[in-house]
PDB file of C-alpha atoms in Angstrom:
ATOM      1  CA  MET I   1       0.000   0.000   0.000  1.00 64.00           C
ATOM      2  CA  THR I   2       1.302   3.468  -0.886  1.00 78.00           C
ATOM      3  CA  ALA I   3       1.755   6.202   1.696  1.00 82.00           C
ATOM      4  CA  THR I   4      -1.207   7.991   0.107  1.00 85.00           C
ATOM      5  CA  GLY I   5      -3.317   4.866   0.318  1.00 87.00           C
ATOM      6  CA  GLU I   6      -2.581   4.684   4.038  1.00 92.00           C
ATOM      7  CA  ARG I   7      -4.455   7.990   4.426  1.00 95.00           C
ATOM      8  CA  ILE I   8      -7.716   6.605   3.021  1.00 96.00           C
ATOM      9  CA  GLY I   9     -10.323   5.060   5.282  1.00 96.00           C
ATOM     10  CA  PHE I  10     -13.998   4.156   5.177  1.00 95.00           C
ATOM     11  CA  MET I  11     -17.081   4.874   7.222  1.00 95.00           C
ATOM     12  CA  GLN I  12     -18.059   1.900   9.355  1.00 96.00           C
ATOM     13  CA  GLY I  13     -21.016   0.091   7.819  1.00 91.00           C
ATOM     14  CA  ARG I  14     -19.966   0.686   4.201  1.00 90.00           C
ATOM     15  CA  LEU I  15     -18.756  -2.942   4.014  1.00 90.00           C
ATOM     16  CA  SER I  16     -21.975  -4.372   5.464  1.00 85.00           C
ATOM     17  CA  ALA I  17     -25.568  -4.734   4.363  1.00 72.00           C
ATOM     18  CA  LEU I  18     -27.812  -1.725   4.898  1.00 70.00           C
ATOM     19  CA  VAL I  19     -29.466  -1.594   8.329  1.00 68.00           C
ATOM     20  CA  ASN I  20     -33.215  -1.065   7.935  1.00 67.00           C
ATOM     21  CA  GLY I  21     -32.601   0.583   4.559  1.00 63.00           C
ATOM     22  CA  LYS I  22     -30.499   3.384   6.086  1.00 70.00           C
ATOM     23  CA  ILE I  23     -27.459   4.655   4.188  1.00 67.00           C
ATOM     24  CA  GLN I  24     -25.576   4.814   7.502  1.00 77.00           C
ATOM     25  CA  ALA I  25     -26.061   3.005  10.801  1.00 84.00           C
ATOM     26  CA  PHE I  26     -23.965   0.911  13.148  1.00 94.00           C
ATOM     27  CA  PRO I  27     -23.749  -2.570  11.532  1.00 94.00           C
ATOM     28  CA  TRP I  28     -24.724  -4.641  14.555  1.00 94.00           C
ATOM     29  CA  SER I  29     -24.700  -8.016  12.802  1.00 91.00           C
ATOM     30  CA  GLU I  30     -21.503  -7.511  10.774  1.00 94.00           C
ATOM     31  CA  TRP I  31     -19.266  -5.040  12.588  1.00 96.00           C
ATOM     32  CA  ARG I  32     -16.607  -7.638  13.377  1.00 97.00           C
ATOM     33  CA  GLU I  33     -16.499  -8.865   9.776  1.00 97.00           C
ATOM     34  CA  GLU I  34     -15.710  -5.392   8.461  1.00 96.00           C
ATOM     35  CA  PHE I  35     -12.155  -5.590   9.830  1.00 97.00           C
ATOM     36  CA  PRO I  36     -10.953  -8.462   7.587  1.00 97.00           C
ATOM     37  CA  ARG I  37     -13.041  -7.122   4.683  1.00 95.00           C
ATOM     38  CA  ALA I  38     -11.276  -3.775   4.951  1.00 96.00           C
ATOM     39  CA  ARG I  39      -7.821  -5.324   4.977  1.00 94.00           C
ATOM     40  CA  ALA I  40      -8.686  -7.498   1.984  1.00 93.00           C
ATOM     41  CA  LEU I  41      -9.399  -4.252   0.106  1.00 93.00           C
ATOM     42  CA  GLY I  42      -6.176  -2.637   1.297  1.00 91.00           C
ATOM     43  CA  LEU I  43      -7.976  -0.159   3.530  1.00 94.00           C
ATOM     44  CA  SER I  44      -6.112   0.660   6.723  1.00 93.00           C
ATOM     45  CA  ARG I  45      -8.511   3.095   8.422  1.00 97.00           C
ATOM     46  CA  MET I  46     -12.097   3.004   9.656  1.00 98.00           C
ATOM     47  CA  GLU I  47     -14.268   5.768  11.112  1.00 98.00           C
ATOM     48  CA  TRP I  48     -16.429   4.323  13.896  1.00 98.00           C
ATOM     49  CA  THR I  49     -20.156   5.107  14.052  1.00 97.00           C
ATOM     50  CA  ILE I  50     -22.488   5.322  17.004  1.00 98.00           C
ATOM     51  CA  ASP I  51     -26.254   5.880  17.083  1.00 97.00           C
ATOM     52  CA  GLN I  52     -28.453   7.084  19.927  1.00 97.00           C
ATOM     53  CA  ASP I  53     -30.386   3.822  19.764  1.00 96.00           C
ATOM     54  CA  ARG I  54     -28.547   1.269  21.931  1.00 97.00           C
ATOM     55  CA  LEU I  55     -25.740   3.783  22.517  1.00 98.00           C
ATOM     56  CA  ARG I  56     -24.676   2.139  25.762  1.00 98.00           C
ATOM     57  CA  GLU I  57     -24.572  -1.263  24.069  1.00 98.00           C
ATOM     58  CA  ASN I  58     -22.269  -0.134  21.264  1.00 98.00           C
ATOM     59  CA  PRO I  59     -18.968  -2.035  21.617  1.00 98.00           C
ATOM     60  CA  LEU I  60     -17.127   1.285  21.859  1.00 98.00           C
ATOM     61  CA  THR I  61     -18.884   2.214  25.105  1.00 98.00           C
ATOM     62  CA  THR I  62     -18.286  -1.040  27.007  1.00 98.00           C
ATOM     63  CA  GLU I  63     -15.024  -2.328  28.440  1.00 97.00           C
ATOM     64  CA  ALA I  64     -15.539  -5.773  26.937  1.00 98.00           C
ATOM     65  CA  GLY I  65     -16.430  -4.245  23.571  1.00 98.00           C
ATOM     66  CA  ARG I  66     -13.328  -2.074  23.508  1.00 98.00           C
ATOM     67  CA  SER I  67     -11.164  -5.095  24.324  1.00 98.00           C
ATOM     68  CA  GLU I  68     -12.637  -6.896  21.330  1.00 98.00           C
ATOM     69  CA  ILE I  69     -12.151  -3.853  19.101  1.00 98.00           C
ATOM     70  CA  GLU I  70      -8.506  -3.617  20.182  1.00 98.00           C
ATOM     71  CA  ARG I  71      -7.990  -7.288  19.359  1.00 98.00           C
ATOM     72  CA  LEU I  72      -9.480  -6.798  15.881  1.00 98.00           C
ATOM     73  CA  ILE I  73      -7.411  -3.636  15.308  1.00 98.00           C
ATOM     74  CA  HIS I  74      -4.183  -5.507  16.019  1.00 97.00           C
ATOM     75  CA  GLU I  75      -5.232  -8.639  14.161  1.00 97.00           C
ATOM     76  CA  HIS I  76      -6.107  -6.776  10.961  1.00 97.00           C
ATOM     77  CA  SER I  77      -3.756  -3.742  11.216  1.00 95.00           C
ATOM     78  CA  LEU I  78      -6.629  -1.267  11.051  1.00 96.00           C
ATOM     79  CA  ARG I  79      -6.523   2.223  12.551  1.00 97.00           C
ATOM     80  CA  ILE I  80      -9.548   3.946  14.075  1.00 98.00           C
ATOM     81  CA  ARG I  81      -8.681   7.613  14.514  1.00 98.00           C
ATOM     82  CA  SER I  82     -12.168   9.087  14.233  1.00 98.00           C
ATOM     83  CA  LEU I  83     -15.789   8.563  15.206  1.00 98.00           C
ATOM     84  CA  THR I  84     -18.944   9.965  13.666  1.00 97.00           C
ATOM     85  CA  GLY I  85     -21.412  10.675  16.464  1.00 98.00           C
ATOM     86  CA  ASP I  86     -24.707  10.329  14.643  1.00 97.00           C
ATOM     87  CA  CYS I  87     -26.153  10.008  18.153  1.00 98.00           C
ATOM     88  CA  PHE I  88     -25.571  13.742  18.668  1.00 98.00           C
ATOM     89  CA  MET I  89     -27.500  14.578  15.498  1.00 97.00           C
ATOM     90  CA  GLN I  90     -30.295  12.139  16.355  1.00 97.00           C
ATOM     91  CA  ALA I  91     -30.684  13.501  19.900  1.00 98.00           C
ATOM     92  CA  PRO I  92     -28.917  16.887  20.108  1.00 98.00           C
ATOM     93  CA  PHE I  93     -28.370  17.997  23.690  1.00 98.00           C
ATOM     94  CA  TRP I  94     -28.362  21.637  22.542  1.00 98.00           C
ATOM     95  CA  LYS I  95     -32.073  21.306  21.667  1.00 98.00           C
ATOM     96  CA  ALA I  96     -33.050  19.538  24.898  1.00 98.00           C
ATOM     97  CA  THR I  97     -33.820  20.913  28.360  1.00 97.00           C
ATOM     98  CA  GLY I  98     -33.774  19.794  31.957  1.00 97.00           C
ATOM     99  CA  GLN I  99     -33.133  16.159  32.779  1.00 98.00           C
ATOM    100  CA  THR I 100     -33.205  15.172  29.120  1.00 98.00           C
ATOM    101  CA  ARG I 101     -30.287  17.502  28.386  1.00 98.00           C
ATOM    102  CA  GLU I 102     -28.364  16.194  31.394  1.00 98.00           C
ATOM    103  CA  ALA I 103     -28.857  12.608  30.231  1.00 98.00           C
ATOM    104  CA  LEU I 104     -27.652  13.477  26.728  1.00 98.00           C
ATOM    105  CA  LEU I 105     -24.607  15.261  28.142  1.00 98.00           C
ATOM    106  CA  ALA I 106     -23.849  12.117  30.135  1.00 98.00           C
ATOM    107  CA  ASP I 107     -23.976  10.229  26.826  1.00 98.00           C
ATOM    108  CA  LEU I 108     -21.547  12.770  25.339  1.00 98.00           C
ATOM    109  CA  ASP I 109     -19.152  12.267  28.239  1.00 98.00           C
ATOM    110  CA  LEU I 110     -19.361   8.483  27.875  1.00 98.00           C
ATOM    111  CA  VAL I 111     -18.615   8.659  24.142  1.00 98.00           C
ATOM    112  CA  LEU I 112     -15.656  11.006  24.643  1.00 98.00           C
ATOM    113  CA  ALA I 113     -14.207   8.849  27.440  1.00 98.00           C
ATOM    114  CA  SER I 114     -14.669   5.752  25.268  1.00 98.00           C
ATOM    115  CA  CYS I 115     -12.891   7.431  22.364  1.00 98.00           C
ATOM    116  CA  SER I 116     -10.003   8.314  24.658  1.00 98.00           C
ATOM    117  CA  ALA I 117      -9.779   4.757  25.995  1.00 98.00           C
ATOM    118  CA  LEU I 118      -9.500   3.395  22.442  1.00 98.00           C
ATOM    119  CA  GLY I 119      -7.128   6.093  21.159  1.00 98.00           C
ATOM    120  CA  ILE I 120      -9.703   7.729  18.879  1.00 98.00           C
ATOM    121  CA  GLU I 121      -8.510  11.267  18.242  1.00 98.00           C
ATOM    122  CA  PHE I 122     -11.477  12.936  16.515  1.00 98.00           C
ATOM    123  CA  ALA I 123     -15.162  12.834  17.515  1.00 98.00           C
ATOM    124  CA  VAL I 124     -17.433  14.256  14.808  1.00 98.00           C
ATOM    125  CA  ILE I 125     -20.497  16.167  16.004  1.00 98.00           C
ATOM    126  CA  PRO I 126     -22.851  16.710  13.036  1.00 98.00           C
ATOM    127  CA  LEU I 127     -24.544  20.111  13.142  1.00 98.00           C
ATOM    128  CA  VAL I 128     -26.756  19.158  10.202  1.00 96.00           C
ATOM    129  CA  ASP I 129     -30.282  17.830   9.634  1.00 94.00           C
ATOM    130  CA  ASN I 130     -31.836  17.224  13.072  1.00 97.00           C
ATOM    131  CA  GLY I 131     -28.662  18.599  14.666  1.00 97.00           C
ATOM    132  CA  LYS I 132     -28.787  21.888  12.743  1.00 96.00           C
ATOM    133  CA  LEU I 133     -28.231  25.009  14.841  1.00 97.00           C
ATOM    134  CA  GLU I 134     -31.438  27.022  14.529  1.00 96.00           C
ATOM    135  CA  THR I 135     -31.416  29.645  17.305  1.00 96.00           C
ATOM    136  CA  PRO I 136     -28.883  31.759  19.236  1.00 96.00           C
ATOM    137  CA  ASP I 137     -29.920  29.898  22.410  1.00 97.00           C
ATOM    138  CA  GLN I 138     -28.947  26.560  20.852  1.00 98.00           C
ATOM    139  CA  ILE I 139     -25.555  27.957  19.894  1.00 97.00           C
ATOM    140  CA  GLN I 140     -24.999  29.185  23.450  1.00 97.00           C
ATOM    141  CA  VAL I 141     -25.991  25.826  24.955  1.00 98.00           C
ATOM    142  CA  LEU I 142     -23.656  23.985  22.588  1.00 98.00           C
ATOM    143  CA  LEU I 143     -20.714  26.324  23.139  1.00 98.00           C
ATOM    144  CA  GLY I 144     -21.201  26.407  26.894  1.00 98.00           C
ATOM    145  CA  ALA I 145     -21.283  22.630  27.238  1.00 98.00           C
ATOM    146  CA  LEU I 146     -18.260  22.084  25.017  1.00 98.00           C
ATOM    147  CA  LEU I 147     -16.099  24.869  26.442  1.00 98.00           C
ATOM    148  CA  ALA I 148     -16.754  23.398  29.894  1.00 98.00           C
ATOM    149  CA  ARG I 149     -15.181  20.187  28.605  1.00 98.00           C
ATOM    150  CA  ALA I 150     -12.123  21.725  26.922  1.00 98.00           C
ATOM    151  CA  GLU I 151      -9.757  20.866  29.779  1.00 97.00           C
ATOM    152  CA  SER I 152     -10.936  17.256  29.935  1.00 98.00           C
ATOM    153  CA  LEU I 153     -10.639  16.957  26.148  1.00 98.00           C
ATOM    154  CA  SER I 154      -6.984  17.957  26.423  1.00 98.00           C
ATOM    155  CA  LYS I 155      -6.389  15.276  29.042  1.00 98.00           C
ATOM    156  CA  GLN I 156      -8.252  12.699  26.949  1.00 98.00           C
ATOM    157  CA  ASN I 157      -6.346  13.586  23.748  1.00 98.00           C
ATOM    158  CA  VAL I 158      -9.663  13.875  21.920  1.00 98.00           C
ATOM    159  CA  LYS I 159     -10.711  16.715  19.629  1.00 98.00           C
ATOM    160  CA  ILE I 160     -14.309  17.496  18.707  1.00 98.00           C
ATOM    161  CA  VAL I 161     -14.749  18.250  15.011  1.00 98.00           C
ATOM    162  CA  PHE I 162     -17.942  19.732  13.625  1.00 98.00           C
ATOM    163  CA  GLU I 163     -19.712  18.839  10.432  1.00 97.00           C
ATOM    164  CA  SER I 164     -21.840  21.874   9.622  1.00 97.00           C
ATOM    165  CA  ASP I 165     -24.167  23.318   7.013  1.00 96.00           C
ATOM    166  CA  LEU I 166     -23.183  26.902   7.857  1.00 96.00           C
ATOM    167  CA  PRO I 167     -21.892  29.076   4.996  1.00 97.00           C
ATOM    168  CA  PRO I 168     -18.101  29.544   4.946  1.00 97.00           C
ATOM    169  CA  ALA I 169     -17.844  32.894   6.756  1.00 97.00           C
ATOM    170  CA  GLU I 170     -20.355  31.842   9.428  1.00 97.00           C
ATOM    171  CA  LEU I 171     -18.600  28.533  10.055  1.00 98.00           C
ATOM    172  CA  ALA I 172     -15.247  30.322  10.293  1.00 98.00           C
ATOM    173  CA  ALA I 173     -16.730  32.720  12.861  1.00 97.00           C
ATOM    174  CA  PHE I 174     -18.283  29.841  14.811  1.00 97.00           C
ATOM    175  CA  ILE I 175     -15.099  27.761  15.031  1.00 98.00           C
ATOM    176  CA  ALA I 176     -13.091  30.862  15.982  1.00 98.00           C
ATOM    177  CA  ARG I 177     -15.058  30.915  19.238  1.00 97.00           C
ATOM    178  CA  LEU I 178     -13.554  27.560  20.230  1.00 98.00           C
ATOM    179  CA  PRO I 179      -9.889  26.796  21.028  1.00 98.00           C
ATOM    180  CA  ALA I 180      -7.968  25.116  18.208  1.00 98.00           C
ATOM    181  CA  GLU I 181      -6.335  22.777  20.726  1.00 98.00           C
ATOM    182  CA  ASN I 182      -9.650  20.994  21.273  1.00 98.00           C
ATOM    183  CA  PHE I 183     -11.982  21.777  18.357  1.00 98.00           C
ATOM    184  CA  GLY I 184     -11.925  21.727  14.576  1.00 98.00           C
ATOM    185  CA  ILE I 185     -13.916  21.072  11.417  1.00 98.00           C
ATOM    186  CA  ASN I 186     -14.884  17.894   9.626  1.00 98.00           C
ATOM    187  CA  TYR I 187     -15.051  18.953   5.979  1.00 98.00           C
ATOM    188  CA  ASP I 188     -17.628  16.967   3.998  1.00 96.00           C
ATOM    189  CA  ILE I 189     -17.043  17.528   0.282  1.00 97.00           C
ATOM    190  CA  GLY I 190     -20.406  16.163  -0.828  1.00 94.00           C
ATOM    191  CA  ASN I 191     -22.516  17.999   1.725  1.00 94.00           C
ATOM    192  CA  SER I 192     -20.909  21.291   0.759  1.00 95.00           C
ATOM    193  CA  ALA I 193     -21.600  20.617  -2.921  1.00 94.00           C
ATOM    194  CA  ALA I 194     -25.241  19.776  -2.170  1.00 94.00           C
ATOM    195  CA  LEU I 195     -25.585  23.135  -0.422  1.00 95.00           C
ATOM    196  CA  GLY I 196     -24.070  24.954  -3.388  1.00 94.00           C
ATOM    197  CA  TYR I 197     -21.025  26.219  -1.497  1.00 96.00           C
ATOM    198  CA  ASP I 198     -17.806  27.084  -3.331  1.00 96.00           C
ATOM    199  CA  CYS I 199     -14.957  24.902  -2.091  1.00 97.00           C
ATOM    200  CA  VAL I 200     -12.454  27.671  -2.862  1.00 97.00           C
ATOM    201  CA  GLU I 201     -14.280  30.052  -0.527  1.00 97.00           C
ATOM    202  CA  GLU I 202     -14.758  27.393   2.156  1.00 98.00           C
ATOM    203  CA  ILE I 203     -11.173  26.221   2.329  1.00 97.00           C
ATOM    204  CA  ALA I 204      -9.865  29.786   2.242  1.00 97.00           C
ATOM    205  CA  ALA I 205     -12.128  30.613   5.187  1.00 98.00           C
ATOM    206  CA  TYR I 206     -11.122  27.864   7.606  1.00 98.00           C
ATOM    207  CA  ALA I 207      -8.482  25.499   6.162  1.00 98.00           C
ATOM    208  CA  PRO I 208      -6.263  25.530   9.284  1.00 97.00           C
ATOM    209  CA  ARG I 209      -9.171  24.179  11.341  1.00 98.00           C
ATOM    210  CA  ILE I 210      -9.929  21.200   9.061  1.00 98.00           C
ATOM    211  CA  LEU I 211      -8.924  18.057  10.969  1.00 98.00           C
ATOM    212  CA  ASN I 212     -10.920  15.339   9.177  1.00 98.00           C
ATOM    213  CA  VAL I 213     -12.368  14.994   5.660  1.00 98.00           C
ATOM    214  CA  HIS I 214     -15.352  13.000   4.406  1.00 97.00           C
ATOM    215  CA  VAL I 215     -15.211  12.068   0.711  1.00 97.00           C
ATOM    216  CA  LYS I 216     -18.696  12.027  -0.754  1.00 95.00           C
ATOM    217  CA  ASP I 217     -20.575  13.179  -3.861  1.00 92.00           C
ATOM    218  CA  ARG I 218     -24.111  14.576  -3.840  1.00 94.00           C
ATOM    219  CA  LEU I 219     -26.479  16.185  -6.273  1.00 93.00           C
ATOM    220  CA  ARG I 220     -27.079  19.913  -5.798  1.00 92.00           C
ATOM    221  CA  GLY I 221     -29.869  19.995  -3.243  1.00 87.00           C
ATOM    222  CA  GLY I 222     -30.086  16.217  -3.432  1.00 89.00           C
ATOM    223  CA  THR I 223     -28.887  12.861  -2.228  1.00 88.00           C
ATOM    224  CA  THR I 224     -25.586  10.963  -2.165  1.00 90.00           C
ATOM    225  CA  VAL I 225     -24.508   9.539  -5.540  1.00 88.00           C
ATOM    226  CA  PRO I 226     -21.441   7.595  -6.762  1.00 87.00           C
ATOM    227  CA  LEU I 227     -18.221   9.608  -6.772  1.00 93.00           C
ATOM    228  CA  GLY I 228     -17.832  11.678  -9.920  1.00 91.00           C
ATOM    229  CA  THR I 229     -21.551  11.715 -10.815  1.00 92.00           C
ATOM    230  CA  GLY I 230     -22.783  14.580  -8.622  1.00 93.00           C
ATOM    231  CA  ALA I 231     -22.141  18.266  -8.006  1.00 90.00           C
ATOM    232  CA  ALA I 232     -18.949  17.876  -5.967  1.00 94.00           C
ATOM    233  CA  GLU I 233     -15.719  19.147  -7.521  1.00 95.00           C
ATOM    234  CA  LEU I 234     -13.814  16.343  -5.847  1.00 96.00           C
ATOM    235  CA  ALA I 235     -10.425  16.733  -7.516  1.00 95.00           C
ATOM    236  CA  ARG I 236     -10.515  20.506  -7.041  1.00 96.00           C
ATOM    237  CA  ALA I 237     -11.597  20.320  -3.390  1.00 97.00           C
ATOM    238  CA  ILE I 238      -8.996  17.690  -2.502  1.00 97.00           C
ATOM    239  CA  GLY I 239      -6.342  19.706  -4.318  1.00 96.00           C
ATOM    240  CA  LEU I 240      -7.187  22.815  -2.310  1.00 97.00           C
ATOM    241  CA  ILE I 241      -7.229  20.841   0.938  1.00 97.00           C
ATOM    242  CA  GLU I 242      -3.820  19.341   0.177  1.00 97.00           C
ATOM    243  CA  LYS I 243      -2.340  22.696  -0.852  1.00 96.00           C
ATOM    244  CA  SER I 244      -3.568  24.195   2.426  1.00 96.00           C
ATOM    245  CA  GLY I 245      -1.146  21.888   4.249  1.00 96.00           C
ATOM    246  CA  TYR I 246      -3.606  19.191   5.310  1.00 97.00           C
ATOM    247  CA  SER I 247      -1.887  15.857   5.920  1.00 95.00           C
ATOM    248  CA  GLY I 248      -4.705  13.970   7.621  1.00 97.00           C
ATOM    249  CA  GLN I 249      -7.059  11.197   6.585  1.00 98.00           C
ATOM    250  CA  TYR I 250      -9.833  10.994   4.000  1.00 98.00           C
ATOM    251  CA  ILE I 251     -12.855   8.902   4.981  1.00 97.00           C
ATOM    252  CA  LEU I 252     -15.021   7.396   2.226  1.00 96.00           C
ATOM    253  CA  GLN I 253     -18.607   8.187   3.190  1.00 92.00           C
ATOM    254  CA  THR I 254     -19.783   7.229  -0.250  1.00 87.00           C
ATOM    255  CA  ALA I 255     -22.987   6.062  -1.955  1.00 80.00           C
ATOM    256  CA  ARG I 256     -24.115   2.547  -1.115  1.00 73.00           C
ATOM    257  CA  ALA I 257     -24.128  -0.277  -3.649  1.00 71.00           C
ATOM    258  CA  SER I 258     -27.531  -1.322  -4.986  1.00 71.00           C
ATOM    259  CA  ASP I 259     -26.488  -4.935  -5.675  1.00 71.00           C
ATOM    260  CA  ASP I 260     -24.996  -5.868  -2.259  1.00 75.00           C
ATOM    261  CA  ASP I 261     -21.460  -5.809  -3.714  1.00 74.00           C
ATOM    262  CA  HIS I 262     -20.075  -3.298  -1.251  1.00 82.00           C
ATOM    263  CA  SER I 263     -16.391  -4.058  -1.815  1.00 89.00           C
ATOM    264  CA  THR I 264     -16.038  -3.284  -5.525  1.00 90.00           C
ATOM    265  CA  PRO I 265     -17.270   0.326  -5.456  1.00 90.00           C
ATOM    266  CA  LEU I 266     -15.366   1.069  -2.246  1.00 92.00           C
ATOM    267  CA  ARG I 267     -12.134  -0.182  -3.855  1.00 93.00           C
ATOM    268  CA  ARG I 268     -12.836   2.026  -6.886  1.00 93.00           C
ATOM    269  CA  TYR I 269     -13.570   5.062  -4.712  1.00 94.00           C
ATOM    270  CA  ARG I 270     -10.359   4.443  -2.751  1.00 94.00           C
ATOM    271  CA  ASP I 271      -8.340   4.367  -5.976  1.00 94.00           C
ATOM    272  CA  MET I 272     -10.027   7.540  -7.263  1.00 94.00           C
ATOM    273  CA  THR I 273      -9.228   9.390  -4.047  1.00 96.00           C
ATOM    274  CA  VAL I 274      -5.609   8.225  -4.077  1.00 95.00           C
ATOM    275  CA  ARG I 275      -5.271   9.531  -7.655  1.00 94.00           C
ATOM    276  CA  TRP I 276      -6.711  12.927  -6.756  1.00 94.00           C
ATOM    277  CA  ILE I 277      -4.271  13.303  -3.869  1.00 94.00           C
ATOM    278  CA  GLU I 278      -1.257  12.083  -5.812  1.00 92.00           C
ATOM    279  CA  ASP I 279      -2.031  14.287  -8.812  1.00 87.00           C
ATOM    280  CA  ILE I 280      -1.671  17.305  -6.550  1.00 81.00           C
ATOM    281  CA  ASN I 281       1.461  16.146  -4.770  1.00 68.00           C
ATOM    282  CA  GLN I 282       3.468  15.063  -7.833  1.00 63.00           C
TER     283      GLN I 282
END
């Protein structure tokens, strides 16, 4: 595997059957099998996923589960540096009140502690869809809760990275309110394209804060489609990210196969992404 190839990973679940028809969900029945499947494809990185449903049963959040994950990591030489917290989008604490908010913050603390225990460096909080920031009060609740955890994040060696639908200048202003030591941006190429944002403007606005990248293609205002068939300027966006000095990972959060052959398209998407990176760095 090339050094560039070592930077490419996949979103957990992309090498398993769809769960209840969802494009993304924790693959309860096949999560163990994804480790050898990934290595067979030459993938060396996985981004973990966690849903609000059964959150405290997810292998990440139990001691026995983490021991099994560690065994599989070593057995199959797979790295897990990031987690997508769909749980936070499904049940956003910044939209809750009272005891419900406290319970959701306890879930946040459990997830962050679990990430630290497993050596996961980046926890993605999606501020999109049901997690979208809609009022100044929600922003204040979110910022207050996270700033209160900045010191513990430093001790845990975990950074929170936000996936957001805010326009470039607004996202740059938002992330500027949070210390770079603990917080950054998860840049999703496809989501930005679907919103009609210009990748040149986005990356110019907040490139130094980008800590994780999701590779995806979407139609303008529409759904996820195979790489190269939607509105995303993938080669251009990756080129700008690389030229900004980014040396981190690229996670394939790509369209699902319609014929249950999940490996073939993921291998193709991996090769496409490697080419885009190497074309810039030659």
